[in-house]
Amino acid sequence: MQLRVQNLTNLSESAPIRRSKVKDMSAEVVDSNPYSRLMALQRMGIVQNYERIREFSVAIVVCGNNVNQESLTLASALGIGGVGSVAAEMLTRCGIGRLLLYDYDKVELANMNRLFFRPEQVGMTKTDAAVQTLSDINPDVACNELNQTWMESGVSEDAVSGHIQLLIPGETACFACAPPLVVASGVDERTLKREGVCAASLPTTMGVVAGLLVQNTLKYLLKFGHVSPYLGYNALKDFFPTMEMKPNPQCSNAACLERQKEYILAKPARDAAAKAKEKEEVLVMEGPVHDDNEWNIR
Ligand SMILES: [Zn+2]
């Protein structure tokens, strides 16, 4: 028992061992391949081309009320807070091409109820601490900037509900069409925001919401499964409501109205592409299962 404690102490004091960068994602099933289990998604027919993950950039930003509608950024609310930090770690482990982290806060001991940050990182800026941890996990991810579509998420002040919302300008509701964090909690947040009362937070709720956020991000980027425009999580009732978030034709945001117009105008082209894809899939299904016919089966 004593030896065991000694070993653990040595382990925590030693510097983390960082693996060298990997040029190509390999599907080879060997213990030393960090991507074999992710590339297996291809072999299982879930994702067509997993390696495309390296072509994508995800920005994780603090999401306030002054969101710029026109910056199409795939993002998580709360910066590198409870949800953002866990989402960043998950995306790093999934091999995302580039990760851009925005947060001006420093790591505090009060953050230790959350996953991701470690006590020895107290005093570091959250971005520096995140870069340190993420580079140790996967040195193939570099942090840089690229703007994409919004994926907004948040956890309620009482820590028992959350949501993920997909914002595609013109196609789904924007922040001006419908304010985020409207459903799922059923709690009036004004009653929770009193002086001297801090918001509650649970690493479990944040872990679930971060998991759902990254799951939807992967589905959206790698084009598999269905991404709900709104997905809620109510921990008390084990309830996951989903709903459509159509844009508001009377939205107060001019850019949103412009995008809505573009989206409607592009409908015939979209329908034609969907039809062509359907036809292609039918042809693939009707085609021969094996090209070779060793046994001359007719
Ligand atoms: Zn709008």
mmCIF file of C-alpha atoms and ligand atoms in Angstrom:
data_model
loop_
_atom_site.group_PDB
_atom_site.id
_atom_site.type_symbol
_atom_site.label_atom_id
_atom_site.label_comp_id
_atom_site.label_asym_id
_atom_site.label_seq_id
_atom_site.Cartn_x
_atom_site.Cartn_y
_atom_site.Cartn_z
ATOM 1 C CA MET A 1 0.000 0.000 0.000
ATOM 2 C CA GLN A 2 2.794 2.364 0.908
ATOM 3 C CA LEU A 3 4.594 1.565 -2.322
ATOM 4 C CA ARG A 4 1.438 2.331 -4.248
ATOM 5 C CA VAL A 5 1.118 5.804 -2.683
ATOM 6 C CA GLN A 6 4.804 6.445 -3.397
ATOM 7 C CA ASN A 7 4.344 5.514 -7.044
ATOM 8 C CA LEU A 8 1.348 7.795 -7.402
ATOM 9 C CA THR A 9 3.300 10.697 -5.872
ATOM 10 C CA ASN A 10 6.144 10.183 -8.311
ATOM 11 C CA LEU A 11 3.689 10.019 -11.161
ATOM 12 C CA SER A 12 2.062 13.343 -10.293
ATOM 13 C CA GLU A 13 5.437 15.068 -9.934
ATOM 14 C CA SER A 14 6.903 13.861 -13.195
ATOM 15 C CA ALA A 15 6.390 15.950 -16.327
ATOM 16 C CA PRO A 16 3.742 14.609 -18.724
ATOM 17 C CA ILE A 17 5.096 12.577 -21.605
ATOM 18 C CA ARG A 18 4.003 14.194 -24.857
ATOM 19 C CA ARG A 19 3.843 11.982 -27.935
ATOM 20 C CA SER A 20 5.347 13.181 -31.211
ATOM 21 C CA LYS A 21 3.054 14.514 -33.966
ATOM 22 C CA VAL A 22 1.410 12.078 -36.373
ATOM 23 C CA LYS A 23 1.359 13.171 -40.044
ATOM 24 C CA ASP A 24 -1.455 10.993 -41.388
ATOM 25 C CA MET A 25 -4.424 9.499 -39.578
ATOM 26 C CA SER A 26 -4.039 5.754 -39.860
ATOM 27 C CA ALA A 27 -6.726 3.088 -39.460
ATOM 28 C CA GLU A 28 -4.102 0.499 -38.525
ATOM 29 C CA VAL A 29 -5.223 -1.456 -35.469
ATOM 30 C CA VAL A 30 -2.157 -1.274 -33.221
ATOM 31 C CA ASP A 31 -1.917 -0.129 -29.608
ATOM 32 C CA SER A 32 0.402 2.741 -30.584
ATOM 33 C CA ASN A 33 -2.055 4.355 -33.042
ATOM 34 C CA PRO A 34 -3.967 7.238 -31.333
ATOM 35 C CA TYR A 35 -6.558 7.321 -34.123
ATOM 36 C CA SER A 36 -7.429 3.617 -34.668
ATOM 37 C CA ARG A 37 -10.689 3.787 -32.676
ATOM 38 C CA LEU A 38 -11.802 6.999 -34.410
ATOM 39 C CA MET A 39 -10.915 5.686 -37.869
ATOM 40 C CA ALA A 40 -12.932 2.557 -37.005
ATOM 41 C CA LEU A 41 -16.037 4.770 -37.440
ATOM 42 C CA GLN A 42 -15.307 4.586 -41.172
ATOM 43 C CA ARG A 43 -15.030 0.817 -41.234
ATOM 44 C CA MET A 44 -18.317 0.582 -39.294
ATOM 45 C CA GLY A 45 -20.010 2.749 -41.951
ATOM 46 C CA ILE A 46 -20.895 5.584 -39.537
ATOM 47 C CA VAL A 47 -18.623 8.235 -41.053
ATOM 48 C CA GLN A 48 -17.608 8.282 -44.716
ATOM 49 C CA ASN A 49 -14.278 10.045 -44.308
ATOM 50 C CA TYR A 50 -13.122 10.581 -40.721
ATOM 51 C CA GLU A 51 -9.817 12.128 -41.803
ATOM 52 C CA ARG A 52 -11.774 15.223 -42.919
ATOM 53 C CA ILE A 53 -11.898 16.170 -39.208
ATOM 54 C CA ARG A 54 -8.432 17.684 -39.725
ATOM 55 C CA GLU A 55 -9.786 20.158 -42.281
ATOM 56 C CA PHE A 56 -12.119 21.774 -39.739
ATOM 57 C CA SER A 57 -11.547 24.556 -37.250
ATOM 58 C CA VAL A 58 -13.639 25.097 -34.150
ATOM 59 C CA ALA A 59 -13.620 28.323 -32.135
ATOM 60 C CA ILE A 60 -14.709 28.232 -28.515
ATOM 61 C CA VAL A 61 -15.780 31.689 -27.390
ATOM 62 C CA VAL A 62 -17.546 33.426 -24.536
ATOM 63 C CA CYS A 63 -21.081 33.988 -25.715
ATOM 64 C CA GLY A 64 -22.661 37.145 -24.353
ATOM 65 C CA ASN A 65 -25.647 39.153 -25.493
ATOM 66 C CA ASN A 66 -23.613 41.092 -28.062
ATOM 67 C CA VAL A 67 -23.183 38.202 -30.443
ATOM 68 C CA ASN A 68 -22.203 39.267 -33.925
ATOM 69 C CA GLN A 69 -24.750 37.599 -36.171
ATOM 70 C CA GLU A 70 -22.501 37.724 -39.198
ATOM 71 C CA SER A 71 -19.479 35.952 -37.740
ATOM 72 C CA LEU A 72 -20.366 32.361 -38.519
ATOM 73 C CA THR A 73 -18.432 30.680 -35.787
ATOM 74 C CA LEU A 74 -18.928 27.165 -34.549
ATOM 75 C CA ALA A 75 -18.808 27.845 -30.873
ATOM 76 C CA SER A 76 -19.778 26.916 -27.392
ATOM 77 C CA ALA A 77 -21.123 29.352 -24.849
ATOM 78 C CA LEU A 78 -19.257 30.021 -21.598
ATOM 79 C CA GLY A 79 -15.785 30.257 -23.170
ATOM 80 C CA ILE A 80 -13.367 27.793 -21.651
ATOM 81 C CA GLY A 81 -15.681 27.345 -18.694
ATOM 82 C CA GLY A 82 -17.377 24.165 -17.598
ATOM 83 C CA VAL A 83 -18.788 23.234 -20.986
ATOM 84 C CA GLY A 84 -16.202 24.866 -23.251
ATOM 85 C CA SER A 85 -13.148 23.281 -21.606
ATOM 86 C CA VAL A 86 -14.595 19.777 -21.732
ATOM 87 C CA ALA A 87 -15.756 20.337 -25.326
ATOM 88 C CA ALA A 88 -12.217 21.511 -26.217
ATOM 89 C CA GLU A 89 -10.718 18.373 -24.696
ATOM 90 C CA MET A 90 -13.177 16.130 -26.544
ATOM 91 C CA LEU A 91 -12.515 17.866 -29.891
ATOM 92 C CA THR A 92 -8.771 17.560 -29.290
ATOM 93 C CA ARG A 93 -9.100 13.845 -28.606
ATOM 94 C CA CYS A 94 -11.183 13.526 -31.786
ATOM 95 C CA GLY A 95 -8.321 15.101 -33.785
ATOM 96 C CA ILE A 96 -10.009 18.369 -34.842
ATOM 97 C CA GLY A 97 -7.805 20.335 -37.283
ATOM 98 C CA ARG A 98 -7.665 23.663 -35.460
ATOM 99 C CA LEU A 99 -9.032 24.925 -32.199
ATOM 100 C CA LEU A 100 -9.347 28.603 -31.349
ATOM 101 C CA LEU A 101 -9.880 29.400 -27.680
ATOM 102 C CA TYR A 102 -11.177 32.746 -26.406
ATOM 103 C CA ASP A 103 -11.318 33.472 -22.690
ATOM 104 C CA TYR A 104 -9.905 36.304 -20.592
ATOM 105 C CA ASP A 105 -10.339 34.667 -17.175
ATOM 106 C CA LYS A 106 -7.685 33.082 -14.983
ATOM 107 C CA VAL A 107 -7.954 29.608 -13.500
ATOM 108 C CA GLU A 108 -9.177 29.723 -9.880
ATOM 109 C CA LEU A 109 -9.566 27.082 -7.192
ATOM 110 C CA ALA A 110 -13.328 27.687 -7.518
ATOM 111 C CA ASN A 111 -13.026 26.081 -10.981
ATOM 112 C CA MET A 112 -11.889 22.734 -9.549
ATOM 113 C CA ASN A 113 -15.419 21.378 -9.282
ATOM 114 C CA ARG A 114 -15.242 21.413 -13.052
ATOM 115 C CA LEU A 115 -13.526 18.888 -15.239
ATOM 116 C CA PHE A 116 -10.365 19.748 -17.174
ATOM 117 C CA PHE A 117 -8.418 22.319 -15.100
ATOM 118 C CA ARG A 118 -5.885 21.105 -12.517
ATOM 119 C CA PRO A 119 -4.962 22.690 -9.133
ATOM 120 C CA GLU A 120 -1.362 23.419 -10.259
ATOM 121 C CA GLN A 121 -2.781 25.628 -13.046
ATOM 122 C CA VAL A 122 -4.309 28.153 -10.591
ATOM 123 C CA GLY A 123 -3.234 31.687 -11.641
ATOM 124 C CA MET A 124 -2.594 30.777 -15.280
ATOM 125 C CA THR A 125 -4.919 32.312 -17.859
ATOM 126 C CA LYS A 126 -7.553 29.781 -18.905
ATOM 127 C CA THR A 127 -6.295 29.883 -22.484
ATOM 128 C CA ASP A 128 -2.657 29.131 -21.448
ATOM 129 C CA ALA A 129 -3.785 26.318 -19.153
ATOM 130 C CA ALA A 130 -6.006 24.906 -21.892
ATOM 131 C CA VAL A 131 -3.241 25.015 -24.514
ATOM 132 C CA GLN A 132 -0.896 23.225 -22.068
ATOM 133 C CA THR A 133 -3.374 20.453 -21.272
ATOM 134 C CA LEU A 134 -4.632 20.017 -24.843
ATOM 135 C CA SER A 135 -1.136 19.903 -26.367
ATOM 136 C CA ASP A 136 -0.224 17.156 -23.917
ATOM 137 C CA ILE A 137 -3.310 15.205 -25.006
ATOM 138 C CA ASN A 138 -2.974 15.691 -28.775
ATOM 139 C CA PRO A 139 -0.061 17.718 -30.222
ATOM 140 C CA ASP A 140 -1.566 17.398 -33.739
ATOM 141 C CA VAL A 141 -4.157 20.155 -32.967
ATOM 142 C CA ALA A 142 -2.942 23.754 -33.465
ATOM 143 C CA CYS A 143 -4.881 26.778 -32.321
ATOM 144 C CA ASN A 144 -5.795 29.237 -35.044
ATOM 145 C CA GLU A 145 -8.703 31.203 -36.453
ATOM 146 C CA LEU A 146 -11.463 30.324 -38.905
ATOM 147 C CA ASN A 147 -15.088 31.365 -38.858
ATOM 148 C CA GLN A 148 -17.881 28.829 -39.311
ATOM 149 C CA THR A 149 -21.503 28.213 -38.305
ATOM 150 C CA TRP A 150 -22.652 28.794 -34.698
ATOM 151 C CA MET A 151 -23.345 25.968 -32.282
ATOM 152 C CA GLU A 152 -24.510 27.602 -29.071
ATOM 153 C CA SER A 153 -24.782 25.801 -25.751
ATOM 154 C CA GLY A 154 -25.357 26.623 -22.133
ATOM 155 C CA VAL A 155 -26.111 25.230 -18.691
ATOM 156 C CA SER A 156 -28.749 26.817 -16.450
ATOM 157 C CA GLU A 157 -27.818 28.707 -13.270
ATOM 158 C CA ASP A 158 -29.247 25.924 -11.109
ATOM 159 C CA ALA A 159 -26.910 23.401 -12.850
ATOM 160 C CA VAL A 160 -29.598 20.845 -13.664
ATOM 161 C CA SER A 161 -30.461 21.646 -17.258
ATOM 162 C CA GLY A 162 -28.790 22.706 -20.456
ATOM 163 C CA HIS A 163 -29.219 22.985 -24.184
ATOM 164 C CA ILE A 164 -27.457 22.932 -27.531
ATOM 165 C CA GLN A 165 -28.688 25.128 -30.370
ATOM 166 C CA LEU A 166 -27.565 25.078 -34.006
ATOM 167 C CA LEU A 167 -27.578 28.471 -35.692
ATOM 168 C CA ILE A 168 -27.285 28.385 -39.480
ATOM 169 C CA PRO A 169 -28.040 31.880 -40.799
ATOM 170 C CA GLY A 170 -31.155 31.859 -42.949
ATOM 171 C CA GLU A 171 -31.946 28.224 -42.183
ATOM 172 C CA THR A 172 -32.470 28.164 -38.404
ATOM 173 C CA ALA A 173 -33.404 30.804 -35.841
ATOM 174 C CA CYS A 174 -30.726 33.340 -34.890
ATOM 175 C CA PHE A 175 -30.259 34.960 -31.459
ATOM 176 C CA ALA A 176 -32.544 37.815 -32.519
ATOM 177 C CA CYS A 177 -35.205 35.415 -33.898
ATOM 178 C CA ALA A 178 -35.426 33.586 -30.572
ATOM 179 C CA PRO A 179 -33.231 34.211 -27.531
ATOM 180 C CA PRO A 180 -31.197 31.140 -26.499
ATOM 181 C CA LEU A 181 -31.694 29.307 -23.201
ATOM 182 C CA VAL A 182 -35.465 29.707 -23.378
ATOM 183 C CA VAL A 183 -36.646 26.174 -22.789
ATOM 184 C CA ALA A 184 -35.807 23.033 -20.780
ATOM 185 C CA SER A 185 -35.121 24.552 -17.342
ATOM 186 C CA GLY A 186 -38.558 25.866 -16.426
ATOM 187 C CA VAL A 187 -36.795 27.996 -13.782
ATOM 188 C CA ASP A 188 -37.060 31.769 -13.766
ATOM 189 C CA GLU A 189 -33.387 32.756 -13.888
ATOM 190 C CA ARG A 190 -34.063 36.223 -12.454
ATOM 191 C CA THR A 191 -34.788 34.590 -9.106
ATOM 192 C CA LEU A 192 -31.324 32.986 -9.124
ATOM 193 C CA LYS A 193 -29.290 36.130 -9.884
ATOM 194 C CA ARG A 194 -29.103 37.797 -6.462
ATOM 195 C CA GLU A 195 -26.149 39.551 -4.875
ATOM 196 C CA GLY A 196 -23.799 37.193 -3.018
ATOM 197 C CA VAL A 197 -25.383 34.161 -4.631
ATOM 198 C CA CYS A 198 -23.215 32.429 -7.202
ATOM 199 C CA ALA A 199 -24.561 30.193 -9.911
ATOM 200 C CA ALA A 200 -24.447 26.499 -9.130
ATOM 201 C CA SER A 201 -22.473 24.197 -11.379
ATOM 202 C CA LEU A 202 -22.145 20.438 -11.601
ATOM 203 C CA PRO A 203 -19.357 18.727 -13.560
ATOM 204 C CA THR A 204 -21.842 15.997 -14.497
ATOM 205 C CA THR A 205 -24.345 18.355 -16.178
ATOM 206 C CA MET A 206 -21.511 20.192 -17.905
ATOM 207 C CA GLY A 207 -20.007 16.881 -19.036
ATOM 208 C CA VAL A 208 -23.334 15.725 -20.504
ATOM 209 C CA VAL A 209 -23.958 19.052 -22.272
ATOM 210 C CA ALA A 210 -20.355 19.219 -23.556
ATOM 211 C CA GLY A 211 -20.710 15.639 -24.821
ATOM 212 C CA LEU A 212 -23.940 16.464 -26.661
ATOM 213 C CA LEU A 213 -22.397 19.675 -28.033
ATOM 214 C CA VAL A 214 -19.329 17.889 -29.434
ATOM 215 C CA GLN A 215 -21.449 14.970 -30.669
ATOM 216 C CA ASN A 216 -23.579 17.417 -32.691
ATOM 217 C CA THR A 217 -20.447 19.219 -33.866
ATOM 218 C CA LEU A 218 -18.956 15.962 -35.178
ATOM 219 C CA LYS A 219 -22.264 14.986 -36.819
ATOM 220 C CA TYR A 220 -22.522 18.406 -38.451
ATOM 221 C CA LEU A 221 -18.903 18.502 -39.695
ATOM 222 C CA LEU A 222 -18.536 14.878 -40.783
ATOM 223 C CA LYS A 223 -22.110 14.661 -42.091
ATOM 224 C CA PHE A 224 -23.540 11.665 -40.247
ATOM 225 C CA GLY A 225 -26.820 11.270 -38.391
ATOM 226 C CA HIS A 226 -29.238 14.102 -37.664
ATOM 227 C CA VAL A 227 -28.391 17.361 -35.885
ATOM 228 C CA SER A 228 -31.388 18.788 -34.030
ATOM 229 C CA PRO A 229 -31.608 22.586 -34.354
ATOM 230 C CA TYR A 230 -32.451 22.591 -30.627
ATOM 231 C CA LEU A 231 -31.612 19.859 -28.116
ATOM 232 C CA GLY A 232 -32.428 20.341 -24.452
ATOM 233 C CA TYR A 233 -31.348 18.371 -21.373
ATOM 234 C CA ASN A 234 -33.336 18.293 -18.156
ATOM 235 C CA ALA A 235 -31.343 16.340 -15.545
ATOM 236 C CA LEU A 236 -34.177 16.155 -12.986
ATOM 237 C CA LYS A 237 -36.553 14.450 -15.390
ATOM 238 C CA ASP A 238 -34.058 12.686 -17.712
ATOM 239 C CA PHE A 239 -35.749 14.613 -20.491
ATOM 240 C CA PHE A 240 -34.097 15.516 -23.822
ATOM 241 C CA PRO A 241 -36.548 17.715 -25.764
ATOM 242 C CA THR A 242 -35.763 18.498 -29.405
ATOM 243 C CA MET A 243 -37.414 21.042 -31.641
ATOM 244 C CA GLU A 244 -37.158 22.819 -34.950
ATOM 245 C CA MET A 245 -35.918 26.395 -34.758
ATOM 246 C CA LYS A 246 -37.232 28.062 -37.912
ATOM 247 C CA PRO A 247 -36.010 31.635 -38.500
ATOM 248 C CA ASN A 248 -38.433 34.425 -37.729
ATOM 249 C CA PRO A 249 -39.555 36.160 -40.986
ATOM 250 C CA GLN A 250 -40.015 39.320 -38.872
ATOM 251 C CA CYS A 251 -36.567 39.042 -37.235
ATOM 252 C CA SER A 252 -35.131 42.397 -36.083
ATOM 253 C CA ASN A 253 -31.693 41.535 -37.507
ATOM 254 C CA ALA A 254 -31.239 42.722 -41.111
ATOM 255 C CA ALA A 255 -28.467 40.223 -41.898
ATOM 256 C CA CYS A 256 -30.691 37.384 -40.712
ATOM 257 C CA LEU A 257 -33.500 38.490 -43.063
ATOM 258 C CA GLU A 258 -30.997 38.715 -45.939
ATOM 259 C CA ARG A 259 -29.776 35.148 -45.258
ATOM 260 C CA GLN A 260 -33.366 33.897 -45.012
ATOM 261 C CA LYS A 261 -34.000 35.309 -48.493
ATOM 262 C CA GLU A 262 -30.850 33.623 -49.856
ATOM 263 C CA TYR A 263 -31.844 30.319 -48.266
ATOM 264 C CA ILE A 264 -35.310 30.406 -49.902
ATOM 265 C CA LEU A 265 -33.800 31.361 -53.287
ATOM 266 C CA ALA A 266 -31.367 28.429 -53.144
ATOM 267 C CA LYS A 267 -34.155 25.891 -52.465
ATOM 268 C CA PRO A 268 -34.482 24.529 -56.071
ATOM 269 C CA ALA A 269 -30.717 23.879 -56.267
ATOM 270 C CA ARG A 270 -30.784 22.224 -52.827
ATOM 271 C CA ASP A 271 -33.710 19.984 -53.801
ATOM 272 C CA ALA A 272 -31.989 18.960 -57.056
ATOM 273 C CA ALA A 273 -28.774 18.068 -55.201
ATOM 274 C CA ALA A 274 -30.722 16.021 -52.631
ATOM 275 C CA LYS A 275 -32.544 14.161 -55.423
ATOM 276 C CA ALA A 276 -29.250 13.414 -57.243
ATOM 277 C CA LYS A 277 -27.735 12.095 -54.005
ATOM 278 C CA GLU A 278 -30.764 9.866 -53.401
ATOM 279 C CA LYS A 279 -30.465 8.468 -56.938
ATOM 280 C CA GLU A 280 -26.754 7.811 -56.418
ATOM 281 C CA GLU A 281 -27.465 5.916 -53.195
ATOM 282 C CA VAL A 282 -30.106 3.741 -54.927
ATOM 283 C CA LEU A 283 -27.592 2.913 -57.679
ATOM 284 C CA VAL A 284 -24.985 1.916 -55.106
ATOM 285 C CA MET A 285 -27.519 -0.339 -53.372
ATOM 286 C CA GLU A 286 -28.534 -1.995 -56.665
ATOM 287 C CA GLY A 287 -24.948 -2.505 -57.831
ATOM 288 C CA PRO A 288 -22.991 -5.769 -57.427
ATOM 289 C CA VAL A 289 -21.906 -6.581 -53.874
ATOM 290 C CA HIS A 290 -18.565 -8.018 -55.096
ATOM 291 C CA ASP A 291 -16.774 -7.090 -58.283
ATOM 292 C CA ASP A 292 -14.893 -10.364 -58.384
ATOM 293 C CA ASN A 293 -16.878 -13.561 -58.856
ATOM 294 C CA GLU A 294 -14.457 -16.295 -58.007
ATOM 295 C CA TRP A 295 -17.145 -19.018 -57.792
ATOM 296 C CA ASN A 296 -19.062 -17.903 -60.898
ATOM 297 C CA ILE A 297 -22.272 -17.410 -58.959
ATOM 298 C CA ARG A 298 -25.086 -16.102 -61.190
HETATM 299 ZN ZN ZN B 1 -33.072 36.121 -36.948
#
